[in-house]
Amino acid sequence: MSTGSVKELKSKEELDNVRQSGAPVILHFWASWCEASKHMDQVFSHLSTDFPHAHFFRVEAEEQPEISEGYSVSAVPYFVFLKDGKTVDTLEGADPSSLANKVAKVAGLVNPGEPAAPASLGMAAGPAVLETVKELAKENGSSPVTKPVELGLSDALKKRLQQLIESHPVLLFMKGTPEEPRCGFSRQVVDILNNEKVKFGSFDILSDNEVREGLKKFSNWPTYPQLYCKGELLGGCDIIIAMYKSGELKDVFRDHGIETVSGSGKSGVSDSTGLSVSLSSQLESLINSSPVMLFMKGKPEEPKCGFSGKVVEILRQEKVDFGSFDILTDEEVRQGLKVYSNWSSYPQLYIKGELIGGSDIVLEMEKSGELKKVLAEKGVIVQKENPEDRLKNLITSSPVMLFMKGTPDGPRCGFSSKVVNALKEDGVSFGSFDILTDEEVRQGLKVYSNWPTFPQLYYKGELIGGCDIIMELKNNGELKSTLSE
C-alpha cells in the first residue's frame, strides 16, 4: 500500500539506480507489526508531497535483509537520508519534527540552522497524525521520540523455538550431543544432569544456525549451553553449576515434577575414569596452573602441528596471556588427559579449569565473538591495546586492506560484494576485516577515517574510499594502478 509520492523499494538495484542520479533519497525502514512505523509512515507520506524533487522509499526491513543490513538497520522505524549517492544522515525512532527537519535539509529547501520543520510538518501532517505520534511517546515525558522497536524474529522461527523449548520437560541447547559434547561447558551441564539422574532432551545448536542465532535473541542469552525447565530458561553453565552446588537445581526439578532415571548418573571426571589418583591430581593441577591453559603439540614459539599453531594464533589475536603444556614431552599426561577430559585429540584449550574444546571449536568461537564473551564472563584479563593503535595496526596489516561487512567469500552487503568483485577482477590481492564481528572497530573506524559508512578500502595505511569511489576507479581503469603506486 502506497500513499503520497512514496514508492515501495523492491530491490537494491532500484535503489542503486536512483542513488547514482545524485538526487535526494529518503528511505523509511518499517515493519508491519510496529505501530510506531505505521504512524510515522503517515508523516513520511505527507512530507513526500511537500518535497516532490526528492525520492521517498518505504522499505519493509525484514523482507529486504540485504538493504537493511547495508544501512545497519537494527530497529524500526529507521530513516536514511542520501544525497549525491552518499548517506548524509540517519534517524532512529518516531520523531516527526526531526524527520521533517532532516528531510527539509537534505531536499535543500531550508537554510542550515533554520527550524523549517514545525511549519512544514504542521501543514503537511495535520494535528491528527502529530497527536497520534505524540501519544506513542507519552511514557517518555514530553519528548516526541519513542523507543525504537528491535527488529524481531519471524513468527515462524518464534513458533519453532517455542515448540523446541516445550518438546521436553527439561531441554538442553548445547554444542554437540550428550554422548559427544563439542565444548567443555556443554559437557559439564550434561554431567550435572546425569548426576541428578534427570531425563532430558537436547538440541545440537551447531547443526542449525537459524536456531543458534535466533535463540540468543529469543531468550536474551548470548551464549551456550542454555538449559530450560518446563519452558523456562534456567541459565547457562555457570548458573547451572551454582544451582547444582547449592542444591537449588534438585529443588527446581522436584518442584516441577521432573522425572528422574534409576541407576547411577554418568560423571565427567570421576573415579570411573580409571586413572590413578596421583595422575588425576597431576592433570587437575596442570589444567588449573593458568587461567587459560593450552595443551598442545610443541611450544607457542614453535608449534609442532598446524592445529596447535592455529589456537596459539587465535589466543595471541585476542591478546590473552596463556599457559601451555607440550604433550609430546610426557606420554602419561598425553594419554591420561584424553581419558580425563573425554576428548580424544589435541590441542585442548581450558579456561578457568573448564575444557573449551579443540582447534575447530576455538576457531568457530573466535569468528562468532563467543570466545571474547566467555573470556570476559570468566574474568580473564585481556591485555588492553590503545583503540587508535589497534585501528592503525589493522589498517596496515595488509598493503591493500578492506573493511567490509562479511568476508570476501561471504559478503554481508551489496556494497561490500561489489568492492570485493572489483578487486578480484583486477587481480588485486587484499586483506579484509569483517566489521560486523567487532563493534569497537566498526564505530572507531568511522571516527578515525572520518568516513561514516562501509566498506572502506585502504592502501598502505591511507583511505582510498568507499564503494562509489572504488567503482569509479574501476570503471576508469585506475583501480589497479592506484593500489600499486
Short mmCIF file of C-alpha atoms in Angstrom, two decimals:
data_model
loop_
_atom_site.label_atom_id
_atom_site.label_comp_id
_atom_site.label_asym_id
_atom_site.label_seq_id
_atom_site.Cartn_x
_atom_site.Cartn_y
_atom_site.Cartn_z
CA MET A 1 0.00 0.00 0.00
CA SER A 2 1.50 3.33 -1.07
CA THR A 3 0.28 6.86 -0.36
CA GLY A 4 1.50 10.31 -1.38
CA SER A 5 4.62 10.07 -3.55
CA VAL A 6 6.15 7.21 -1.56
CA LYS A 7 7.27 4.13 -3.52
CA GLU A 8 7.84 0.63 -2.22
CA LEU A 9 11.51 -0.27 -2.67
CA LYS A 10 11.65 -3.74 -4.17
CA SER A 11 15.36 -4.26 -4.86
CA LYS A 12 18.85 -2.99 -4.19
CA GLU A 13 19.30 -2.41 -7.95
CA GLU A 14 16.36 0.01 -7.96
CA LEU A 15 17.96 1.95 -5.09
CA ASP A 16 21.41 1.95 -6.76
CA ASN A 17 19.91 3.47 -9.93
CA VAL A 18 18.24 6.30 -8.01
CA ARG A 19 21.35 6.91 -5.87
CA GLN A 20 23.51 7.30 -8.95
CA SER A 21 21.30 10.17 -10.14
CA GLY A 22 22.58 12.20 -7.16
CA ALA A 23 19.05 13.32 -6.24
CA PRO A 24 17.99 13.38 -2.55
CA VAL A 25 16.67 9.98 -1.40
CA ILE A 26 14.90 9.26 1.90
CA LEU A 27 14.36 5.65 2.99
CA HIS A 28 11.86 4.62 5.66
CA PHE A 29 12.63 1.16 7.10
CA TRP A 30 9.44 -0.17 8.69
CA ALA A 31 7.75 -3.36 9.89
CA SER A 32 4.09 -4.31 9.63
CA TRP A 33 3.91 -5.31 13.33
CA CYS A 34 5.28 -1.98 14.61
CA GLU A 35 2.64 0.66 15.42
CA ALA A 36 5.20 3.49 15.53
CA SER A 37 6.23 2.57 11.95
CA LYS A 38 2.65 2.92 10.73
CA HIS A 39 2.14 6.34 12.30
CA MET A 40 5.49 7.69 11.13
CA ASP A 41 4.60 6.43 7.65
CA GLN A 42 1.74 8.93 7.55
CA VAL A 43 4.16 11.76 8.34
CA PHE A 44 6.56 10.35 5.73
CA SER A 45 3.81 10.29 3.08
CA HIS A 46 2.78 13.90 3.78
CA LEU A 47 6.40 15.05 3.58
CA SER A 48 6.79 13.29 0.22
CA THR A 49 4.14 15.60 -1.28
CA ASP A 50 5.87 18.68 0.20
CA PHE A 51 9.23 17.77 -1.35
CA PRO A 52 8.44 16.48 -4.87
CA HIS A 53 12.08 16.66 -6.05
CA ALA A 54 13.24 14.05 -3.54
CA HIS A 55 12.69 10.29 -3.82
CA PHE A 56 10.79 8.74 -0.89
CA PHE A 57 11.01 4.98 -0.50
CA ARG A 58 9.38 2.66 2.00
CA VAL A 59 11.46 -0.45 2.80
CA GLU A 60 10.00 -3.41 4.71
CA ALA A 61 13.06 -4.09 6.87
CA GLU A 62 12.62 -7.82 7.42
CA GLU A 63 11.60 -8.50 3.80
CA GLN A 64 14.68 -6.72 2.39
CA PRO A 65 17.52 -8.02 4.61
CA GLU A 66 20.31 -7.09 2.17
CA ILE A 67 19.23 -3.43 2.05
CA SER A 68 18.58 -3.30 5.82
CA GLU A 69 21.99 -4.84 6.54
CA GLY A 70 23.63 -2.39 4.14
CA TYR A 71 22.38 0.51 6.28
CA SER A 72 22.96 -1.22 9.66
CA VAL A 73 19.23 -1.20 10.46
CA SER A 74 18.62 -2.93 13.79
CA ALA A 75 15.38 -1.19 14.85
CA VAL A 76 12.30 0.36 13.29
CA PRO A 77 11.18 2.98 12.45
CA TYR A 78 14.52 3.99 10.92
CA PHE A 79 15.21 6.63 8.27
CA VAL A 80 18.23 7.03 6.00
CA PHE A 81 18.92 10.26 4.09
CA LEU A 82 21.03 10.12 0.90
CA LYS A 83 22.37 12.91 -1.30
CA ASP A 84 24.82 12.76 -4.20
CA GLY A 85 24.78 8.98 -3.77
CA LYS A 86 26.07 9.11 -0.18
CA THR A 87 24.46 8.63 3.22
CA VAL A 88 24.37 12.07 4.86
CA ASP A 89 22.13 11.41 7.88
CA THR A 90 20.02 8.83 9.71
CA LEU A 91 17.17 8.91 12.23
CA GLU A 92 16.11 6.12 14.59
CA GLY A 93 12.72 6.17 16.32
CA ALA A 94 9.44 8.07 15.90
CA ASP A 95 10.29 11.78 15.95
CA PRO A 96 8.16 13.70 13.40
CA SER A 97 9.86 17.08 13.93
CA SER A 98 13.35 15.64 13.46
CA LEU A 99 12.16 13.72 10.39
CA ALA A 100 10.73 16.88 8.79
CA ASN A 101 13.85 18.89 9.64
CA LYS A 102 16.17 16.27 8.16
CA VAL A 103 14.01 15.86 5.03
CA ALA A 104 13.95 19.64 4.52
CA LYS A 105 17.71 19.82 4.97
CA VAL A 106 18.55 17.01 2.54
CA ALA A 107 15.98 18.22 -0.03
CA GLY A 108 17.70 21.63 0.07
CA LEU A 109 14.71 23.85 0.73
CA VAL A 110 15.93 25.21 4.02
CA ASN A 111 18.96 27.16 5.22
CA PRO A 112 21.11 25.23 7.70
CA GLY A 113 20.12 26.06 11.25
CA GLU A 114 16.59 27.22 10.38
CA PRO A 115 13.96 25.01 12.03
CA ALA A 116 11.71 24.83 8.98
CA ALA A 117 10.16 21.59 10.10
CA PRO A 118 7.48 22.76 12.51
CA ALA A 119 5.71 24.90 9.89
CA SER A 120 6.23 22.38 7.13
CA LEU A 121 5.22 19.50 9.33
CA GLY A 122 2.25 21.31 10.79
CA MET A 123 0.79 21.95 7.34
CA ALA A 124 1.83 18.60 5.94
CA ALA A 125 0.93 16.15 8.61
CA GLY A 126 -2.05 17.74 10.28
CA PRO A 127 -2.91 17.61 14.01
CA ALA A 128 -4.34 14.09 13.99
CA VAL A 129 -1.11 12.45 12.86
CA LEU A 130 1.00 14.52 15.24
CA GLU A 131 -1.23 13.71 18.20
CA THR A 132 -1.07 10.01 17.43
CA VAL A 133 2.72 10.03 17.28
CA LYS A 134 2.92 12.08 20.50
CA GLU A 135 0.62 9.55 22.20
CA LEU A 136 3.18 6.85 21.41
CA ALA A 137 5.81 8.82 23.31
CA LYS A 138 3.86 9.68 26.45
CA GLU A 139 5.82 7.29 28.63
CA ASN A 140 8.98 9.23 27.72
CA GLY A 141 7.70 12.55 29.07
CA SER A 142 7.43 15.49 26.69
CA SER A 143 9.93 14.09 24.19
CA PRO A 144 8.36 13.00 20.90
CA VAL A 145 10.96 10.27 20.48
CA THR A 146 9.69 6.75 21.01
CA LYS A 147 11.96 3.89 21.92
CA PRO A 148 12.89 2.11 18.68
CA VAL A 149 11.38 -1.32 18.32
CA GLU A 150 14.04 -4.01 17.87
CA LEU A 151 13.73 -5.97 14.65
CA GLY A 152 12.07 -9.16 15.73
CA LEU A 153 12.33 -12.81 14.84
CA SER A 154 9.95 -14.10 12.22
CA ASP A 155 6.73 -15.57 13.59
CA ALA A 156 7.66 -18.93 12.07
CA LEU A 157 11.01 -19.01 13.87
CA LYS A 158 9.47 -17.88 17.17
CA LYS A 159 6.92 -20.67 16.89
CA ARG A 160 9.63 -23.21 16.07
CA LEU A 161 11.80 -22.13 19.01
CA GLN A 162 8.82 -22.27 21.37
CA GLN A 163 7.95 -25.77 20.17
CA LEU A 164 11.56 -26.91 20.64
CA ILE A 165 11.74 -25.46 24.15
CA GLU A 166 8.49 -27.18 25.10
CA SER A 167 9.35 -30.51 23.40
CA HIS A 168 10.79 -31.91 26.68
CA PRO A 169 10.19 -31.01 30.33
CA VAL A 170 13.98 -30.45 30.56
CA LEU A 171 15.71 -29.38 27.37
CA LEU A 172 19.37 -28.54 26.86
CA PHE A 173 20.51 -26.45 23.88
CA MET A 174 24.16 -27.45 23.61
CA LYS A 175 27.13 -27.86 21.31
CA GLY A 176 27.16 -31.47 20.18
CA THR A 177 25.16 -34.29 21.77
CA PRO A 178 25.04 -35.65 25.35
CA GLU A 179 27.13 -38.62 24.14
CA GLU A 180 29.61 -36.34 22.35
CA PRO A 181 29.60 -32.79 23.71
CA ARG A 182 31.52 -30.34 21.48
CA CYS A 183 32.53 -27.91 24.24
CA GLY A 184 33.54 -28.18 27.88
CA PHE A 185 30.64 -26.05 29.17
CA SER A 186 28.06 -28.25 27.40
CA ARG A 187 29.81 -31.35 28.73
CA GLN A 188 29.70 -30.05 32.28
CA VAL A 189 25.95 -29.36 32.17
CA VAL A 190 25.36 -32.84 30.69
CA ASP A 191 27.38 -34.35 33.57
CA ILE A 192 25.35 -32.40 36.14
CA LEU A 193 22.04 -33.55 34.62
CA ASN A 194 23.31 -37.13 34.58
CA ASN A 195 24.43 -36.82 38.20
CA GLU A 196 20.97 -35.51 39.11
CA LYS A 197 19.54 -38.55 37.28
CA VAL A 198 17.25 -36.28 35.27
CA LYS A 199 15.65 -37.27 31.98
CA PHE A 200 16.36 -34.52 29.43
CA GLY A 201 16.17 -33.79 25.75
CA SER A 202 18.85 -31.93 23.84
CA PHE A 203 19.34 -29.93 20.66
CA ASP A 204 22.72 -29.51 18.92
CA ILE A 205 22.90 -25.81 18.04
CA LEU A 206 25.93 -26.48 15.79
CA SER A 207 23.57 -28.32 13.43
CA ASP A 208 21.23 -25.36 12.83
CA ASN A 209 22.47 -21.77 12.57
CA GLU A 210 18.94 -20.32 12.41
CA VAL A 211 18.11 -21.86 15.82
CA ARG A 212 21.54 -20.96 17.19
CA GLU A 213 21.28 -17.23 16.37
CA GLY A 214 17.52 -16.96 16.86
CA LEU A 215 17.54 -18.48 20.35
CA LYS A 216 20.08 -15.89 21.56
CA LYS A 217 17.55 -13.14 20.78
CA PHE A 218 14.51 -15.18 21.84
CA SER A 219 15.97 -15.95 25.28
CA ASN A 220 18.07 -12.77 25.56
CA TRP A 221 21.01 -15.01 26.46
CA PRO A 222 24.14 -14.69 24.28
CA THR A 223 25.99 -17.98 24.90
CA TYR A 224 25.53 -21.75 25.02
CA PRO A 225 24.65 -24.11 26.61
CA GLN A 226 21.14 -22.96 27.67
CA LEU A 227 19.03 -25.15 29.97
CA TYR A 228 15.22 -24.94 30.03
CA CYS A 229 12.83 -26.49 32.54
CA LYS A 230 9.12 -26.62 31.68
CA GLY A 231 9.64 -23.88 29.05
CA GLU A 232 11.56 -21.53 31.37
CA LEU A 233 15.23 -20.65 30.90
CA LEU A 234 17.26 -21.65 33.96
CA GLY A 235 20.55 -20.29 32.59
CA GLY A 236 23.93 -21.24 31.20
CA CYS A 237 26.84 -23.27 32.52
CA ASP A 238 27.89 -21.01 35.43
CA ILE A 239 24.34 -20.66 36.76
CA ILE A 240 23.64 -24.40 36.48
CA ILE A 241 26.90 -25.20 38.35
CA ALA A 242 25.99 -22.73 41.12
CA MET A 243 22.43 -24.14 41.38
CA TYR A 244 23.81 -27.70 41.42
CA LYS A 245 26.34 -26.97 44.16
CA SER A 246 23.77 -25.19 46.35
CA GLY A 247 21.17 -27.95 45.91
CA GLU A 248 18.77 -25.48 44.27
CA LEU A 249 18.75 -27.37 40.98
CA LYS A 250 17.45 -30.52 42.69
CA ASP A 251 14.70 -28.40 44.33
CA VAL A 252 13.68 -26.83 40.99
CA PHE A 253 13.39 -30.24 39.33
CA ARG A 254 11.44 -31.64 42.28
CA ASP A 255 9.08 -28.62 42.40
CA HIS A 256 8.35 -29.01 38.68
CA GLY A 257 7.73 -32.75 38.97
CA ILE A 258 10.64 -33.68 36.69
CA GLU A 259 11.18 -37.44 36.28
CA THR A 260 14.44 -38.98 37.38
CA VAL A 261 16.01 -42.13 35.97
CA SER A 262 17.18 -45.04 38.07
CA GLY A 263 20.81 -46.18 38.10
CA SER A 264 23.91 -44.18 38.63
CA GLY A 265 24.43 -40.99 36.67
CA LYS A 266 27.39 -40.67 34.36
CA SER A 267 30.02 -38.37 35.76
CA GLY A 268 32.51 -36.49 33.56
CA VAL A 269 35.59 -36.54 35.74
CA SER A 270 35.36 -39.12 38.45
CA ASP A 271 36.89 -42.29 39.80
CA SER A 272 35.13 -44.08 36.92
CA THR A 273 37.83 -42.77 34.57
CA GLY A 274 40.09 -45.49 35.85
CA LEU A 275 43.03 -43.09 36.18
CA SER A 276 45.18 -43.33 39.27
CA VAL A 277 44.50 -40.76 41.98
CA SER A 278 48.00 -39.33 41.57
CA LEU A 279 47.62 -38.87 37.77
CA SER A 280 44.15 -37.35 38.17
CA SER A 281 45.59 -34.97 40.74
CA GLN A 282 48.51 -34.07 38.43
CA LEU A 283 46.18 -33.40 35.49
CA GLU A 284 43.85 -31.26 37.60
CA SER A 285 46.84 -29.29 38.85
CA LEU A 286 48.15 -28.74 35.29
CA ILE A 287 44.72 -27.69 33.96
CA ASN A 288 44.40 -25.10 36.74
CA SER A 289 48.02 -23.90 36.58
CA SER A 290 46.95 -20.91 34.45
CA PRO A 291 43.53 -19.23 33.97
CA VAL A 292 43.87 -20.04 30.24
CA MET A 293 45.73 -23.29 29.61
CA LEU A 294 46.58 -24.86 26.25
CA PHE A 295 47.64 -28.50 25.94
CA MET A 296 49.37 -28.57 22.57
CA LYS A 297 51.97 -30.25 20.40
CA GLY A 298 55.13 -28.21 20.77
CA LYS A 299 55.51 -24.77 22.34
CA PRO A 300 53.74 -21.48 21.47
CA GLU A 301 57.01 -20.23 19.86
CA GLU A 302 57.34 -23.47 17.89
CA PRO A 303 54.07 -25.38 17.44
CA LYS A 304 54.58 -28.95 16.17
CA CYS A 305 51.21 -29.17 14.38
CA GLY A 306 49.03 -26.78 12.38
CA PHE A 307 46.03 -27.16 14.70
CA SER A 308 48.08 -26.18 17.75
CA GLY A 309 49.55 -23.26 15.80
CA LYS A 310 46.06 -22.05 14.88
CA VAL A 311 44.90 -21.91 18.51
CA VAL A 312 48.11 -20.13 19.59
CA GLU A 313 47.47 -17.53 16.86
CA ILE A 314 43.87 -17.01 17.99
CA LEU A 315 44.87 -16.53 21.63
CA ARG A 316 47.50 -14.01 20.58
CA GLN A 317 44.97 -12.14 18.43
CA GLU A 318 42.66 -11.99 21.44
CA LYS A 319 45.62 -10.61 23.47
CA VAL A 320 45.23 -13.36 26.10
CA ASP A 321 48.01 -14.46 28.46
CA PHE A 322 48.02 -18.26 28.50
CA GLY A 323 49.99 -21.16 29.89
CA SER A 324 50.85 -24.19 27.78
CA PHE A 325 51.98 -27.78 28.11
CA ASP A 326 53.76 -29.72 25.37
CA ILE A 327 52.03 -33.12 25.40
CA LEU A 328 54.82 -34.56 23.23
CA THR A 329 57.14 -34.39 26.26
CA ASP A 330 55.02 -36.58 28.54
CA GLU A 331 53.20 -39.67 27.21
CA GLU A 332 51.43 -40.30 30.53
CA VAL A 333 49.87 -36.82 30.52
CA ARG A 334 49.13 -37.10 26.79
CA GLN A 335 47.13 -40.34 27.12
CA GLY A 336 45.71 -39.59 30.58
CA LEU A 337 44.24 -36.21 29.59
CA LYS A 338 42.29 -37.81 26.75
CA VAL A 339 40.50 -40.00 29.32
CA TYR A 340 40.24 -37.27 31.98
CA SER A 341 38.67 -34.75 29.58
CA ASN A 342 36.78 -37.28 27.44
CA TRP A 343 38.37 -35.53 24.45
CA SER A 344 40.47 -37.67 22.13
CA SER A 345 42.65 -35.18 20.25
CA TYR A 346 44.96 -32.18 20.66
CA PRO A 347 45.17 -29.25 21.13
CA GLN A 348 42.80 -28.86 24.11
CA LEU A 349 42.05 -25.40 25.48
CA TYR A 350 40.89 -24.85 29.06
CA ILE A 351 39.56 -21.63 30.61
CA LYS A 352 39.40 -21.50 34.41
CA GLY A 353 39.67 -25.29 34.58
CA GLU A 354 36.89 -25.93 32.02
CA LEU A 355 37.52 -27.60 28.66
CA ILE A 356 36.51 -25.31 25.77
CA GLY A 357 37.46 -27.74 23.00
CA GLY A 358 39.91 -28.24 20.16
CA SER A 359 41.03 -26.03 17.27
CA ASP A 360 37.76 -26.22 15.26
CA ILE A 361 35.64 -25.11 18.19
CA VAL A 362 38.07 -22.38 19.27
CA LEU A 363 38.22 -21.06 15.69
CA GLU A 364 34.44 -21.07 15.42
CA MET A 365 34.05 -19.31 18.79
CA GLU A 366 36.58 -16.69 17.78
CA LYS A 367 34.76 -15.97 14.50
CA SER A 368 31.37 -15.61 16.21
CA GLY A 369 32.77 -13.43 19.02
CA GLU A 370 31.79 -16.08 21.58
CA LEU A 371 35.39 -16.63 22.72
CA LYS A 372 35.68 -12.98 23.74
CA LYS A 373 32.39 -13.30 25.69
CA VAL A 374 33.49 -16.47 27.51
CA LEU A 375 36.84 -14.89 28.44
CA ALA A 376 35.00 -11.83 29.78
CA GLU A 377 32.43 -13.92 31.70
CA LYS A 378 35.23 -15.96 33.29
CA GLY A 379 37.06 -12.78 34.32
CA VAL A 380 40.14 -13.50 32.21
CA ILE A 381 42.20 -10.33 31.89
CA VAL A 382 42.95 -9.43 28.29
CA GLN A 383 45.94 -7.18 27.53
CA LYS A 384 44.48 -3.82 26.57
CA GLU A 385 45.57 -2.21 23.34
CA ASN A 386 45.06 1.51 22.73
CA PRO A 387 41.99 1.62 20.39
CA GLU A 388 43.74 4.00 17.97
CA ASP A 389 46.86 1.80 17.85
CA ARG A 390 44.64 -1.20 17.20
CA LEU A 391 42.98 0.53 14.25
CA LYS A 392 46.38 1.60 12.85
CA ASN A 393 47.68 -1.96 13.19
CA LEU A 394 44.60 -3.37 11.45
CA ILE A 395 44.72 -0.79 8.63
CA THR A 396 48.38 -1.55 7.93
CA SER A 397 48.12 -5.33 8.43
CA SER A 398 47.99 -5.72 4.63
CA PRO A 399 49.15 -3.29 1.87
CA VAL A 400 45.58 -3.31 0.50
CA MET A 401 43.09 -3.63 3.36
CA LEU A 402 39.32 -3.81 3.03
CA PHE A 403 36.99 -3.21 6.00
CA MET A 404 33.73 -4.80 4.94
CA LYS A 405 30.52 -6.48 6.08
CA GLY A 406 31.15 -10.21 5.99
CA THR A 407 34.10 -11.93 4.34
CA PRO A 408 35.36 -11.93 0.71
CA ASP A 409 33.81 -15.43 0.33
CA GLY A 410 30.57 -14.40 2.02
CA PRO A 411 29.90 -10.64 1.79
CA ARG A 412 27.02 -9.47 4.03
CA CYS A 413 26.02 -6.39 1.99
CA GLY A 414 25.84 -5.50 -1.69
CA PHE A 415 28.37 -2.66 -1.49
CA SER A 416 30.99 -4.89 0.12
CA SER A 417 30.28 -7.54 -2.51
CA LYS A 418 30.81 -5.00 -5.32
CA VAL A 419 34.19 -3.89 -3.98
CA VAL A 420 35.37 -7.50 -3.45
CA ASN A 421 34.41 -8.35 -7.05
CA ALA A 422 36.15 -5.22 -8.38
CA LEU A 423 39.39 -6.10 -6.55
CA LYS A 424 39.24 -9.75 -7.65
CA GLU A 425 38.52 -8.83 -11.27
CA ASP A 426 41.58 -6.56 -11.31
CA GLY A 427 43.71 -9.29 -9.70
CA VAL A 428 44.44 -7.23 -6.58
CA SER A 429 45.36 -9.30 -3.53
CA PHE A 430 43.99 -7.79 -0.30
CA GLY A 431 43.42 -8.40 3.38
CA SER A 432 40.00 -7.94 4.92
CA PHE A 433 38.27 -7.39 8.25
CA ASP A 434 34.60 -8.18 8.96
CA ILE A 435 33.34 -5.11 10.85
CA LEU A 436 30.17 -6.99 11.87
CA THR A 437 32.30 -9.08 14.26
CA ASP A 438 33.70 -6.14 16.22
CA GLU A 439 31.57 -3.14 17.21
CA GLU A 440 34.61 -1.28 18.61
CA VAL A 441 36.38 -1.40 15.24
CA ARG A 442 33.15 -0.66 13.35
CA GLN A 443 32.39 2.55 15.27
CA GLY A 444 36.02 3.55 15.89
CA LEU A 445 36.97 3.42 12.21
CA LYS A 446 34.14 5.79 11.25
CA VAL A 447 35.67 8.44 13.53
CA TYR A 448 39.31 7.58 12.74
CA SER A 449 38.79 7.82 8.98
CA ASN A 450 36.06 10.50 9.12
CA TRP A 451 34.09 8.22 6.79
CA PRO A 452 30.65 7.16 8.10
CA THR A 453 29.92 4.04 6.05
CA PHE A 454 31.34 0.68 4.99
CA PRO A 455 33.08 -0.78 3.06
CA GLN A 456 36.30 1.25 3.42
CA LEU A 457 39.41 0.45 1.36
CA TYR A 458 42.94 1.39 2.48
CA TYR A 459 46.23 1.32 0.61
CA LYS A 460 49.46 1.47 2.64
CA GLY A 461 47.53 2.87 5.60
CA GLU A 462 45.75 5.61 3.58
CA LEU A 463 41.98 5.64 2.98
CA ILE A 464 41.11 5.31 -0.71
CA GLY A 465 37.33 5.47 -0.18
CA GLY A 466 34.09 3.54 -0.14
CA CYS A 467 32.09 1.64 -2.73
CA ASP A 468 31.30 4.58 -5.07
CA ILE A 469 34.93 5.75 -5.28
CA ILE A 470 36.24 2.21 -5.82
CA MET A 471 33.70 1.58 -8.59
CA GLU A 472 34.63 4.89 -10.23
CA LEU A 473 38.35 3.96 -10.15
CA LYS A 474 37.49 0.51 -11.54
CA ASN A 475 35.34 1.90 -14.36
CA ASN A 476 38.09 4.42 -15.28
CA GLY A 477 40.69 1.62 -15.33
CA GLU A 478 42.60 3.28 -12.48
CA LEU A 479 41.97 0.85 -9.62
CA LYS A 480 44.96 -1.46 -10.11
CA SER A 481 47.42 1.41 -10.69
CA THR A 482 46.13 3.31 -7.62
CA LEU A 483 46.74 0.25 -5.45
CA SER A 484 50.26 -0.39 -6.72
CA GLU A 485 51.82 3.08 -6.74
#
